[in-house]
Tab-separated table of C-alpha atoms in Angstrom:
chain	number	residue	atom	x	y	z
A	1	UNK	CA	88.336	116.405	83.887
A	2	UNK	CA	88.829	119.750	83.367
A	3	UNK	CA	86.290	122.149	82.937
A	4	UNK	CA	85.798	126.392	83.008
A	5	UNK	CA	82.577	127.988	83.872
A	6	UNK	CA	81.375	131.789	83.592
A	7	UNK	CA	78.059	133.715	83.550
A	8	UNK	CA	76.527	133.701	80.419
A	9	UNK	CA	75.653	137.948	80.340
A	10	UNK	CA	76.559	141.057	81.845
A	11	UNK	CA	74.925	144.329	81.243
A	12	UNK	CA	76.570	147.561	82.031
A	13	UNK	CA	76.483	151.026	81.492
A	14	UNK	CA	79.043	152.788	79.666
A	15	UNK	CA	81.873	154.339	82.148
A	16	UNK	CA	80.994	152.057	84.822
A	17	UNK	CA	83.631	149.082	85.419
A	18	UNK	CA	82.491	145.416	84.367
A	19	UNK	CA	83.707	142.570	86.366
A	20	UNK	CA	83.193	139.276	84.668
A	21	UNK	CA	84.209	136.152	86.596
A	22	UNK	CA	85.402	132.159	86.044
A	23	UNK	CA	86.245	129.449	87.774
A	24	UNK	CA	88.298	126.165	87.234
A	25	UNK	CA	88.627	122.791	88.226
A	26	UNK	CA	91.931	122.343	87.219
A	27	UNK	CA	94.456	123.345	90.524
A	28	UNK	CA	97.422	122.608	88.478
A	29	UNK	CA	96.713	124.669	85.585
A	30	UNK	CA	99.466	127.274	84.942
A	31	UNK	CA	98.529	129.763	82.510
A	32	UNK	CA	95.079	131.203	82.402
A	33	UNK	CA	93.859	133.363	79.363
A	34	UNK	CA	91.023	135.464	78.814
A	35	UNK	CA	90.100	136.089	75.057
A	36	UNK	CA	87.430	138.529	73.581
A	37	UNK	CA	85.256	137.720	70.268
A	38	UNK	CA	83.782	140.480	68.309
A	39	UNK	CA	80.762	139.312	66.218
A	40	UNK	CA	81.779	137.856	63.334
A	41	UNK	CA	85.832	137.683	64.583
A	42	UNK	CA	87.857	135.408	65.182
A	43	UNK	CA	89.393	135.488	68.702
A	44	UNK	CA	91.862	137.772	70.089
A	45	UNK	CA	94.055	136.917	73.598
A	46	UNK	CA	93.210	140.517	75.774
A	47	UNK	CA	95.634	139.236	78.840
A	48	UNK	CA	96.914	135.722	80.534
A	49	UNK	CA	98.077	135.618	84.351
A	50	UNK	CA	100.604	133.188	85.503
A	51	UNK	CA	99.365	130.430	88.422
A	52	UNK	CA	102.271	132.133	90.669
A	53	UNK	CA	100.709	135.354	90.728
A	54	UNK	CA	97.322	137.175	92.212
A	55	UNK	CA	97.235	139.786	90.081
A	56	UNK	CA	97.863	141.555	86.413
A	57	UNK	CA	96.918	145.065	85.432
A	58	UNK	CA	97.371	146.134	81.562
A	59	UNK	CA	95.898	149.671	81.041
A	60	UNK	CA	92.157	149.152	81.742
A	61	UNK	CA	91.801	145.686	82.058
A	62	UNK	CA	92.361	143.810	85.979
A	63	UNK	CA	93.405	139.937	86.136
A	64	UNK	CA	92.496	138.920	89.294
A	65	UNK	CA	93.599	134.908	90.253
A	66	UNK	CA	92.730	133.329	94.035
A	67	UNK	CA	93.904	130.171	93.176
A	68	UNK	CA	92.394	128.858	96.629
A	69	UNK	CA	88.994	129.046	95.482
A	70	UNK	CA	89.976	128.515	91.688
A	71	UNK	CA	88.644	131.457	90.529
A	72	UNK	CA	89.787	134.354	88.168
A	73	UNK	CA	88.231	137.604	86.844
A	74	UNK	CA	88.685	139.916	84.649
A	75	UNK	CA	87.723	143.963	85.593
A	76	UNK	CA	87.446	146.001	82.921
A	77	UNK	CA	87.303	149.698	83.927
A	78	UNK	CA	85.359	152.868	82.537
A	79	UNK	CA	83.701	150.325	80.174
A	80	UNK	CA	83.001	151.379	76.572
A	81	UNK	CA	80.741	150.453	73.602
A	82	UNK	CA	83.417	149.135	71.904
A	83	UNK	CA	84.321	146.610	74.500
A	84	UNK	CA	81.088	145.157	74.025
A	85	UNK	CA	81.384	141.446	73.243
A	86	UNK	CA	81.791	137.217	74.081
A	87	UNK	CA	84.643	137.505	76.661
A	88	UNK	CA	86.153	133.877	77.324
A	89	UNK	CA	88.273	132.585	80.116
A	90	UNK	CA	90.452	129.487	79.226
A	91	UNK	CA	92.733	127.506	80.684
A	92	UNK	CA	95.766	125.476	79.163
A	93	UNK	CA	95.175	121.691	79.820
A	94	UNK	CA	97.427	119.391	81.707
A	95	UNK	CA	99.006	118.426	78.936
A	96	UNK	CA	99.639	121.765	77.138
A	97	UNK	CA	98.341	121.029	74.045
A	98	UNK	CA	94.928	122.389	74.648
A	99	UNK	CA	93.079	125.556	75.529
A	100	UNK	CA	90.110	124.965	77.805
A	101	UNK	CA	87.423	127.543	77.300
A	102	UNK	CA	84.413	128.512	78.985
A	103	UNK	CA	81.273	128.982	77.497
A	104	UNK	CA	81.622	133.018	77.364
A	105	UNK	CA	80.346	135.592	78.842
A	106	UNK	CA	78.047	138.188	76.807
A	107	UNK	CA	79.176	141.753	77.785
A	108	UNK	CA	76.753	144.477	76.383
A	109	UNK	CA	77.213	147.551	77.504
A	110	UNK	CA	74.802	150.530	76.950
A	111	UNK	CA	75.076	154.403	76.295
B	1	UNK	CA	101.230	141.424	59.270
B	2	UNK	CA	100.730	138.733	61.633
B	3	UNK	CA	97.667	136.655	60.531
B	4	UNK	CA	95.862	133.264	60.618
B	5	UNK	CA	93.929	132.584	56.874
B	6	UNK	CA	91.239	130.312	56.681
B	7	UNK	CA	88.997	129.510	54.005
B	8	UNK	CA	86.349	129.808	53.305
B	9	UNK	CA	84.769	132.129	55.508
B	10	UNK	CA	81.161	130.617	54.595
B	11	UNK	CA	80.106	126.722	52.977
B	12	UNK	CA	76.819	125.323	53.130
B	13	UNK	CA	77.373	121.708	51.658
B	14	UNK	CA	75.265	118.789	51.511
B	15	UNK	CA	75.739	115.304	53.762
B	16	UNK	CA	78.524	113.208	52.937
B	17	UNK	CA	79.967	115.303	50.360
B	18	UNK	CA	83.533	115.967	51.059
B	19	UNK	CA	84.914	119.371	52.213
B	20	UNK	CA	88.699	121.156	53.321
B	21	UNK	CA	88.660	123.694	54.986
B	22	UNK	CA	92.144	125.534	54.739
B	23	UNK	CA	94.137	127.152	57.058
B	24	UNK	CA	97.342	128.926	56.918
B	25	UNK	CA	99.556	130.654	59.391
B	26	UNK	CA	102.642	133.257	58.414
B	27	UNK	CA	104.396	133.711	61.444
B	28	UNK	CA	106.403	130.319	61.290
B	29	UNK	CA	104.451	128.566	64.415
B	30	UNK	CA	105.067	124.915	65.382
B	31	UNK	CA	101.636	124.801	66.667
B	32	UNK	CA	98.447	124.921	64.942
B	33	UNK	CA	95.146	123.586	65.994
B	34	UNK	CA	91.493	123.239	65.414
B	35	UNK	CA	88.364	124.357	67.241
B	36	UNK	CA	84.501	124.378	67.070
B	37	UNK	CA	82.544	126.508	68.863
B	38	UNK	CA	79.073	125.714	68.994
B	39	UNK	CA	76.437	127.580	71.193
B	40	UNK	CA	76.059	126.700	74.712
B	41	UNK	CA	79.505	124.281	74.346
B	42	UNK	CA	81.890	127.194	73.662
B	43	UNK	CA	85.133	126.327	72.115
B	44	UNK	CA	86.418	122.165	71.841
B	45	UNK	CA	89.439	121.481	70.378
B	46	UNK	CA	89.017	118.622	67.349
B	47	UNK	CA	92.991	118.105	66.398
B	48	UNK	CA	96.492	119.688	66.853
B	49	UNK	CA	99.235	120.058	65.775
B	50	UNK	CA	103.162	120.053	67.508
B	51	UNK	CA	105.497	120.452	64.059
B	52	UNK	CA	105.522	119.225	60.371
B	53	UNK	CA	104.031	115.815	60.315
B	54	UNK	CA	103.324	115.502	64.125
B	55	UNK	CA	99.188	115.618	64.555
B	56	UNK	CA	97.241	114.281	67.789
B	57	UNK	CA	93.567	114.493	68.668
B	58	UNK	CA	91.747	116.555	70.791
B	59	UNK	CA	88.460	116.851	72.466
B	60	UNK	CA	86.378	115.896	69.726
B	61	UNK	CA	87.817	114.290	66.528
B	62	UNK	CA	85.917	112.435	65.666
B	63	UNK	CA	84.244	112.735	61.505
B	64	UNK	CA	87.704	114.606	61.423
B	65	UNK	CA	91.024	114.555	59.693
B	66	UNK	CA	93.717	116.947	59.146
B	67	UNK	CA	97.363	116.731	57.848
B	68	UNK	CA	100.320	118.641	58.354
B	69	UNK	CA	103.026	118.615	55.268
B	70	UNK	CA	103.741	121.914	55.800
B	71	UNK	CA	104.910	124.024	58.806
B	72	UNK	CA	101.982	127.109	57.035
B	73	UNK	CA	98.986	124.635	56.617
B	74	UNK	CA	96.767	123.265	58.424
B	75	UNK	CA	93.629	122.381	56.355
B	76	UNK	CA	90.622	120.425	58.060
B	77	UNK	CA	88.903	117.333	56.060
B	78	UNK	CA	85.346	116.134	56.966
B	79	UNK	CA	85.234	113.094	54.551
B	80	UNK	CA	81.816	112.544	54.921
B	81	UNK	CA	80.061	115.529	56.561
B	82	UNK	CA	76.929	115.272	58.340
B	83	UNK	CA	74.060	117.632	60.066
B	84	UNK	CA	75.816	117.664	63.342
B	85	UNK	CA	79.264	119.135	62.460
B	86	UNK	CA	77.253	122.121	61.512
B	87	UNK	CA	78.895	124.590	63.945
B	88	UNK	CA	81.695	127.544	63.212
B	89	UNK	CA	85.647	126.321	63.292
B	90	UNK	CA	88.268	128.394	64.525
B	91	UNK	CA	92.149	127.471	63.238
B	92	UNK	CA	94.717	129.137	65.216
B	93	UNK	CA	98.653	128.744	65.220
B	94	UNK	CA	100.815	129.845	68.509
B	95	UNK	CA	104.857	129.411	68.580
B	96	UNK	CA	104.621	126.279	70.998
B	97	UNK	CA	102.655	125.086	73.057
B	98	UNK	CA	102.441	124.754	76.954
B	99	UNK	CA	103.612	128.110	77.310
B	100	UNK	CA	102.051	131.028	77.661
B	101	UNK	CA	102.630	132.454	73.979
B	102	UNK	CA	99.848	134.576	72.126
B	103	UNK	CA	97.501	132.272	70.265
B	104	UNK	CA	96.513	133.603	67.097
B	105	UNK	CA	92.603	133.034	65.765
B	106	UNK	CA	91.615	133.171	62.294
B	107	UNK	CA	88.388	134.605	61.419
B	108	UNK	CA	86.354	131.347	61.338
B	109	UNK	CA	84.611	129.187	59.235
B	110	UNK	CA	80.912	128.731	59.177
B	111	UNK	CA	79.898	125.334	58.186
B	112	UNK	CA	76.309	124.288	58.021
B	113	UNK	CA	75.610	120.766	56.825
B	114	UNK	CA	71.978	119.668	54.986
């Protein structure tokens, strides 16, 4: 079936870039999303990356996609406090009717 | 602005007495749908929803109902809640599905069960 996986934590210093990666089983899917959760929020879509393409930029944040190796990751450059937080990849199921998420990775980045 | 409403926010509530947890959406989506994130699991989908009247089930439905008579609301029933659908639910509404439109999250609920 289909199934995401990503680190569980990632410290980082404040300034420095934070790379957190995924990867999927699923070599059909065609959208792939990463959301970020701030303690006590609900969820909030930061970027998605069509399967077509390698990579999306937005401002600070890097979408990277080798859909060879099923694997996607999000850079996030001169990291700040504020962007600590649970960042989750996802994918959108076979079907479409479903987003697939990972378990989350824990960013925490320090002054 | 934009939002996804559920209610409430917080509900401790004893086995097998039954709960709704409500959910709106204001931006006129077809789709809504319902997650639970517990820890180590992340995020499973329990139902969705395509249009008015038009509800399917997702990863994990079961304990679960839901009902859509209205394109706004999307309310979650646990008829007879028990210990282990303590966890926190996420609602959220997009314009379709299969596409890659914005989903929107509402703030959660957190549900424990005694």
């Amino acid at each position: 079936g289909e199934d995401v996986e990503q680190s569980l934590f990632l410290s980082v210093r404040e300034g420095d870039s934070s790379v957190i990666n995924c990867t999927y089983t699923d070599s059909s899917s065609t959208y792939l999303y990463w959301y970020k959760q701030e303690p006590g929020a609900g969820l909030q879509l930061l970027t998605y990356i069509f399967s077509n393409m390698d990579m999306k930029q937005d401002q600070r944040l890097t979408v990277l996609l080798n859909k060879k190796d099923k694997h996607l990751s999000l850079r996030i450059a001169d990291t700040q406090t504020g962007d600590s937080a649970i960042y989750f990849c996802a994918e959108l199921n076979q079907a479409g009717t479903a987003l697939i998420f990972g378990k989350g990775t824990t960013l925490s980045v320090s002054s | 602005e934009a939002q996804v409403t559920q209610n409430p926010r917080y509900l401790i509530t004893v086995t097998g007495k039954k709960l709704t947890v409500t959910c709106s959406q204001n931006m006129n989506h077809e789709y809504m749908s319902w997650y639970r994130q517990d820890p180590g699991l992340g995020l499973r989908q329990i139902y969705y929803s395509m249009n008015v009247e038009v509800t399917d089930k997702g990863d994990v439905p079961e304990g679960y109902k839901v009902s859509r008579k209205e394109k706004r609301n999307f309310p979650l029933i646990l008829e007879s809640p028990s210990p282990n659908q303590t966890s926190l639910y996420f609602c959220a509404s997009s314009l379709s599905s299969g596409q890659a439109t914005e989903a929107f999250f509402g703030q959660g609920t957190r549900l424990t069960v005694v």
